[in-house]
Coordinates of C-alpha atoms in Angstrom, one line a residue:
M1 CA 21.4 -48.8 49.7
S2 CA 19.3 -45.7 49.6
H3 CA 22.3 -43.6 48.6
F4 CA 22.9 -45.8 45.6
T5 CA 19.2 -45.6 44.7
H6 CA 19.2 -41.8 44.8
F7 CA 22.5 -41.7 42.8
G8 CA 21.0 -44.0 40.2
E9 CA 17.9 -41.9 39.9
F10 CA 20.1 -38.8 39.5
L11 CA 22.0 -40.5 36.7
L12 CA 18.8 -41.4 34.9
V13 CA 17.4 -37.9 35.1
W14 CA 20.7 -36.4 33.9
F15 CA 21.0 -38.8 30.9
G16 CA 17.3 -38.1 30.2
I17 CA 17.9 -34.4 30.0
L18 CA 20.9 -35.0 27.7
A19 CA 18.9 -37.3 25.5
S20 CA 16.0 -34.8 25.2
N21 CA 18.3 -32.1 24.0
A22 CA 20.2 -34.1 21.4
L23 CA 20.1 -37.8 20.2
Y24 CA 23.0 -38.5 17.9
G25 CA 22.6 -41.2 15.3
N26 CA 23.7 -41.4 11.6
G27 CA 24.8 -37.8 11.7
T28 CA 21.4 -36.4 12.7
V29 CA 20.2 -34.7 15.8
T30 CA 16.6 -34.9 17.2
C31 CA 15.5 -31.8 19.1
P32 CA 12.3 -31.1 21.0
S33 CA 9.5 -31.4 18.6
G34 CA 6.3 -29.4 19.5
R35 CA 7.4 -29.0 23.1
N36 CA 4.9 -26.7 24.8
L37 CA 6.5 -24.2 27.1
T38 CA 4.1 -22.5 29.5
T39 CA 6.4 -21.1 32.2
S40 CA 6.5 -17.3 32.5
E41 CA 10.0 -17.2 31.2
G42 CA 12.6 -19.4 29.7
I43 CA 15.6 -19.9 27.5
L44 CA 15.9 -21.4 24.0
M45 CA 19.2 -22.4 22.4
S46 CA 20.6 -24.6 19.7
P47 CA 22.1 -28.0 20.7
G48 CA 25.7 -27.6 21.9
Y49 CA 25.5 -23.8 22.2
N50 CA 28.5 -22.2 23.9
E51 CA 30.3 -25.6 24.0
T52 CA 30.7 -26.8 20.4
H53 CA 29.2 -26.0 17.0
Y54 CA 25.7 -27.1 16.5
P55 CA 25.3 -30.4 14.7
D56 CA 24.3 -31.0 11.0
S57 CA 20.7 -31.7 10.0
A58 CA 19.2 -30.5 13.2
V59 CA 15.5 -29.6 13.5
C60 CA 14.3 -28.2 16.8
I61 CA 10.7 -26.9 17.4
W62 CA 9.3 -25.1 20.5
V63 CA 5.7 -23.9 21.1
I64 CA 5.4 -21.2 23.7
T65 CA 2.0 -20.6 25.2
A66 CA 1.1 -17.6 27.4
P67 CA -2.0 -17.3 29.6
L68 CA -5.2 -15.6 28.3
D69 CA -4.8 -11.9 27.6
W70 CA -1.1 -12.2 27.6
Q71 CA 1.4 -12.5 24.7
V72 CA 4.9 -13.9 24.2
K73 CA 7.9 -11.7 24.0
L74 CA 11.0 -13.4 22.5
I75 CA 14.4 -11.7 22.6
I76 CA 16.9 -13.3 20.2
K77 CA 20.2 -12.4 21.9
F78 CA 22.8 -14.2 19.7
V79 CA 22.8 -15.7 16.2
D80 CA 25.8 -17.4 14.6
L81 CA 24.6 -19.6 11.8
E82 CA 25.7 -20.5 8.3
Y83 CA 24.5 -17.6 6.1
C84 CA 22.8 -18.2 2.7
N85 CA 20.6 -15.9 0.6
M86 CA 17.1 -15.5 2.2
C87 CA 18.4 -17.6 5.2
S88 CA 17.8 -20.8 3.3
C89 CA 20.6 -22.9 4.9
D90 CA 20.6 -22.6 8.7
Y91 CA 18.0 -20.4 10.4
V92 CA 15.7 -19.6 13.3
E93 CA 12.1 -19.2 12.2
V94 CA 9.4 -17.6 14.3
R95 CA 5.6 -17.8 13.6
D96 CA 2.4 -16.8 15.2
G97 CA 0.3 -19.6 16.6
T98 CA 1.1 -23.3 17.2
E99 CA 1.7 -24.6 13.7
A100 CA 4.3 -24.4 11.0
S101 CA 1.6 -22.9 8.8
G102 CA 1.0 -19.9 11.1
P103 CA 1.8 -16.3 10.0
L104 CA 5.5 -15.7 9.6
V105 CA 7.0 -13.3 12.1
G106 CA 10.6 -13.6 10.8
R107 CA 13.5 -15.8 9.8
Y108 CA 16.9 -15.1 11.2
C109 CA 20.4 -16.3 10.4
E110 CA 22.7 -13.3 11.0
A111 CA 24.4 -12.0 14.2
E112 CA 21.9 -9.4 15.4
R113 CA 19.9 -8.8 18.5
T114 CA 16.1 -8.5 17.8
T115 CA 12.9 -8.7 19.8
V116 CA 9.7 -10.2 18.4
Y117 CA 6.2 -10.6 19.7
S118 CA 3.3 -13.0 19.2
E119 CA 0.0 -11.7 17.9
G120 CA -1.9 -13.8 20.3
R121 CA -0.9 -16.0 23.2
H122 CA 1.0 -18.6 21.1
M123 CA 4.4 -18.5 19.4
W124 CA 6.0 -21.3 17.3
V125 CA 9.9 -21.3 17.1
K126 CA 12.0 -23.6 14.8
F127 CA 15.8 -24.0 14.5
K128 CA 17.1 -25.9 11.4
S129 CA 20.5 -26.7 10.1
D130 CA 21.6 -28.3 6.8
I131 CA 24.3 -30.9 6.2
A132 CA 27.4 -28.6 6.4
N133 CA 29.1 -25.5 7.7
E134 CA 28.0 -25.1 11.3
G135 CA 28.3 -22.1 13.5
R136 CA 28.1 -21.5 17.2
G137 CA 24.3 -21.5 17.2
F138 CA 21.7 -19.2 18.7
L139 CA 20.5 -18.1 22.1
A140 CA 17.1 -16.5 23.0
N141 CA 14.9 -16.0 26.0
F142 CA 11.2 -15.5 26.3
T143 CA 8.8 -14.0 28.7
F144 CA 5.1 -13.1 28.9
I145 CA 3.7 -9.6 28.9
K146 CA 0.2 -8.4 29.5
L147 CA -1.8 -7.1 26.5
R148 CA -2.7 -3.5 26.9
K149 CA -4.9 -1.8 24.3
K150 CA -3.5 1.5 23.4
K151 CA -6.0 4.3 22.6
P152 CA -5.8 6.1 19.2
V153 CA -4.0 9.4 19.1
I154 CA -6.5 12.1 18.1
L155 CA -5.1 14.8 15.8
K156 CA -6.8 18.0 14.8
A157 CA -6.2 19.0 11.2
N158 CA -6.1 22.7 10.1
R159 CA -4.7 24.6 7.2
T160 CA -1.2 24.2 8.5
S161 CA 0.8 21.2 7.3
Q162 CA 1.4 18.7 10.1
F163 CA 3.2 15.3 10.0
I164 CA 2.9 11.7 11.2
T165 CA 6.2 9.7 11.3
S166 CA 7.2 6.2 12.3
S167 CA 9.3 5.8 15.4
K168 CA 12.2 3.4 16.2
N169 CA 11.1 3.4 19.8
P170 CA 9.1 0.2 20.5
T171 CA 7.4 1.7 23.5
V172 CA 5.6 4.3 21.5
C173 CA 3.1 1.8 20.0
G174 CA 2.7 -0.2 23.2
S175 CA 2.7 -4.0 23.7
E176 CA 0.3 -4.5 20.8
R177 CA 2.9 -3.1 18.4
Q178 CA 0.3 -1.0 16.7
C179 CA 0.1 2.8 16.5
T180 CA -3.3 4.4 15.6
W181 CA -4.1 7.9 14.6
V182 CA -7.5 9.6 14.0
I183 CA -7.3 12.8 12.0
S184 CA -10.3 15.1 12.2
A185 CA -11.0 18.3 10.3
P186 CA -13.6 21.0 11.1
E187 CA -17.1 20.6 9.6
G188 CA -17.2 21.5 6.0
F189 CA -13.6 20.5 5.5
Q190 CA -11.8 17.4 4.3
V191 CA -8.5 15.8 5.4
Q192 CA -5.8 15.9 2.8
L193 CA -3.1 13.3 3.3
T194 CA 0.2 13.5 1.4
T195 CA 2.8 10.7 1.3
E196 CA 6.2 12.4 1.9
S197 CA 8.2 9.2 2.2
F198 CA 7.4 5.5 2.5
V199 CA 10.1 2.8 2.7
F200 CA 8.9 -0.7 3.7
L201 CA 11.4 -3.5 3.0
S202 CA 9.2 -6.2 4.6
C203 CA 5.6 -7.2 4.6
H204 CA 5.8 -9.9 7.3
G205 CA 3.0 -8.5 9.5
S206 CA 4.2 -4.9 9.1
Y207 CA 2.0 -2.4 7.2
V208 CA 0.2 0.9 7.2
E209 CA -3.6 0.8 6.9
I210 CA -5.8 3.9 6.0
K211 CA -9.6 4.1 6.3
D212 CA -12.0 6.8 5.3
G213 CA -13.6 7.7 8.6
P214 CA -12.9 7.9 12.3
T215 CA -13.0 4.2 13.3
C216 CA -11.4 0.9 12.3
S217 CA -14.8 -0.2 10.8
S218 CA -14.8 2.7 8.4
P219 CA -14.5 2.0 4.6
M220 CA -11.0 0.7 3.7
I221 CA -8.8 3.0 1.5
G222 CA -5.9 0.6 1.4
K223 CA -3.3 -1.5 3.3
F224 CA 0.3 -0.6 2.2
C225 CA 3.7 -2.3 2.6
G226 CA 6.7 -3.3 0.5
N227 CA 6.2 -2.2 -3.1
E228 CA 2.6 -1.3 -2.5
K229 CA 2.8 2.3 -1.5
P230 CA 0.0 4.8 -0.6
P231 CA -1.1 7.2 -3.4
L232 CA 0.8 10.5 -3.4
E233 CA -2.4 12.3 -2.2
I234 CA -5.5 11.0 -0.4
C235 CA -8.5 13.1 0.4
S236 CA -11.3 12.0 2.8
L237 CA -14.9 12.0 1.7
G238 CA -15.9 13.2 5.1
N239 CA -13.9 15.2 7.7
S240 CA -11.8 12.3 9.2
L241 CA -9.2 9.6 8.4
W242 CA -8.2 6.5 10.4
I243 CA -4.5 5.5 10.1
S244 CA -2.8 2.5 11.7
F245 CA 0.8 1.3 11.7
K246 CA 1.4 -2.3 12.6
Y247 CA 4.7 -4.1 13.1
N248 CA 6.0 -7.4 14.4
S249 CA 9.5 -6.9 15.7
T250 CA 12.0 -4.2 16.6
R251 CA 13.8 -5.1 13.4
D252 CA 10.7 -3.9 11.5
L253 CA 11.0 -0.5 13.2
E254 CA 14.5 -0.2 11.9
M255 CA 13.8 -1.4 8.3
N256 CA 10.5 0.3 7.7
R257 CA 9.7 4.0 8.0
F258 CA 7.2 6.5 6.6
E259 CA 6.2 10.1 6.8
L260 CA 2.7 11.4 6.1
M261 CA 1.7 15.1 5.9
Y262 CA -1.9 16.1 6.7
R263 CA -3.9 19.3 6.7
A264 CA -7.5 20.5 6.4
T265 CA -8.8 21.6 3.0
Q266 CA -12.1 23.2 2.0
A267 CA -14.7 20.6 1.0
N268 CA -15.3 20.7 -2.8
I269 CA -18.7 19.0 -3.1
R270 CA -20.5 19.6 -6.4
P271 CA -24.1 21.0 -5.7
Q272 CA -27.0 19.0 -7.1
R273 CA -30.4 20.4 -8.3
K274 CA -33.2 18.2 -7.0
F275 CA -36.2 20.1 -8.4
F276 CA -36.6 22.3 -11.5
D277 CA -38.3 25.1 -9.5
E278 CA -35.4 25.3 -7.0
P279 CA -32.8 28.0 -7.6
V280 CA -29.4 26.8 -8.6
I281 CA -26.6 27.9 -6.2
N282 CA -23.5 28.4 -8.2
S283 CA -20.1 28.7 -6.6
D284 CA -17.5 31.1 -8.1
H285 CA -16.0 28.1 -9.9
W286 CA -19.3 27.4 -11.7
K287 CA -19.8 31.1 -12.4
S288 CA -16.5 31.3 -14.1
M289 CA -17.3 28.2 -16.1
A290 CA -20.6 29.7 -17.2
V291 CA -18.9 32.9 -18.4
G292 CA -16.3 30.8 -20.3
I293 CA -19.1 28.8 -22.0
A294 CA -21.0 32.0 -23.0
C295 CA -17.8 33.6 -24.4
T296 CA -17.0 30.5 -26.4
S297 CA -20.6 30.4 -27.8
F298 CA -20.4 34.0 -28.8
F299 CA -17.1 33.5 -30.7
L300 CA -18.5 30.4 -32.5
F301 CA -21.6 32.5 -33.5
V302 CA -19.4 35.3 -34.9
I303 CA -17.4 32.7 -36.9
L304 CA -20.5 31.1 -38.3
V305 CA -22.0 34.5 -39.4
A306 CA -18.7 35.4 -41.1
C307 CA -18.6 32.1 -43.0
F308 CA -22.3 32.6 -44.1
L309 CA -21.6 36.1 -45.4
K310 CA -18.5 34.9 -47.2
I311 CA -20.4 32.1 -48.9
A312 CA -23.3 34.5 -49.9
S313 CA -20.8 37.0 -51.3
S314 CA -19.1 34.3 -53.4
R315 CA -22.4 33.1 -54.8
R316 CA -23.5 36.7 -55.7
F317 CA -20.2 37.4 -57.5
A318 CA -20.5 34.2 -59.5
G319 CA -24.0 35.2 -60.7
L320 CA -22.8 38.5 -61.9
E321 CA -20.0 36.9 -64.0
R322 CA -22.5 34.6 -65.7
T323 CA -24.8 37.5 -66.6
T324 CA -22.0 39.5 -68.1
S325 CA -20.8 36.6 -70.2
Q326 CA -24.3 36.2 -71.6
I327 CA -24.5 39.9 -72.5
E328 CA -21.2 39.7 -74.4
L329 CA -22.4 36.6 -76.4
N330 CA -25.7 38.2 -77.7
P331 CA -24.2 40.4 -80.5
T332 CA -22.3 37.5 -81.9
E333 CA -25.4 35.4 -82.0
S334 CA -27.4 38.1 -83.8
S335 CA -24.6 38.6 -86.5
I336 CA -24.7 34.9 -87.1
V337 CA -28.5 35.0 -87.6
E338 CA -28.2 37.9 -90.0
S339 CA -25.5 36.2 -92.0
N340 CA -27.6 33.1 -92.4
F341 CA -30.6 35.2 -93.5
S342 CA -28.6 37.0 -96.2
N343 CA -27.3 33.7 -97.6
D344 CA -30.8 32.3 -97.8
M345 CA -32.0 35.4 -99.8
T346 CA -29.0 35.2 -102.2
E347 CA -29.7 31.6 -103.0
S348 CA -33.4 32.4 -103.6
L349 CA -32.6 35.2 -106.1
L350 CA -30.2 33.0 -108.0
E351 CA -32.9 30.5 -108.5

């Protein structure tokens, strides 16, 4: 009797496992919804993987939780799903956290191997299929890795051009998937940063961040990804810049790349005069500007004097012409007076 009891329990467990993976009814499949996986490693797969095609209208959700100070590493080994633009038909979706509203890590529907990491200790994974055109499905495995904070790389800037480039090797930036550089120039110099190339096809947690100073708490210059590219040239106010490259998956390393050139340049800070009795210290630049202003003022003065002399000469010439015309008119006027006088005398004699 005990043998039948054990056999019956075995059958119940077996059918329970099958039912938890897929419950068929009216053409739909119910997968684990919100199942919390806490084992140090495990496997995720679509229903019917490696046996038949996955069913229509399937929705499977897993939540993977690592211990404190650990993170989840998910390796997607195989993907054979119906492909649509932007993976809108069938897909595997990975997010940070425990909810569907968490930050998107990536959405996958093509046959490619990729590795993704959680930002913290939780990862949310969803498999979804539509009503038609199934494939073989997907297969992934997960494990937990210890978070290790990687120290920034200290770079010394000089007058020689040097470069910072992205790497396709995921071990370069450590388990946090973040590379940080601090560029320092000598006192009295600034850091000049030039963008040689910047290609970011995705902004899903991947970006380059630049700050004006030596730490992550320094003033923000900008966060750049996708179409938002860094300026062609950036110059620090002080003598240091803080640069960070953050990514979410190995696919981001393949899709996104950049190259930044840096060097030290002489600080060009304009002197200020605080008190009127203090001497003004002019650099060569300001001396050349003062000479230029003096020369320009002299030429303007010469032009004004020439114009004044021209106007005075014109007025004097006009006065001489009027005087001459008056002299020429006087004899005529006297002859007219004499003529009138003689006529008056003749008329008086006739009377």
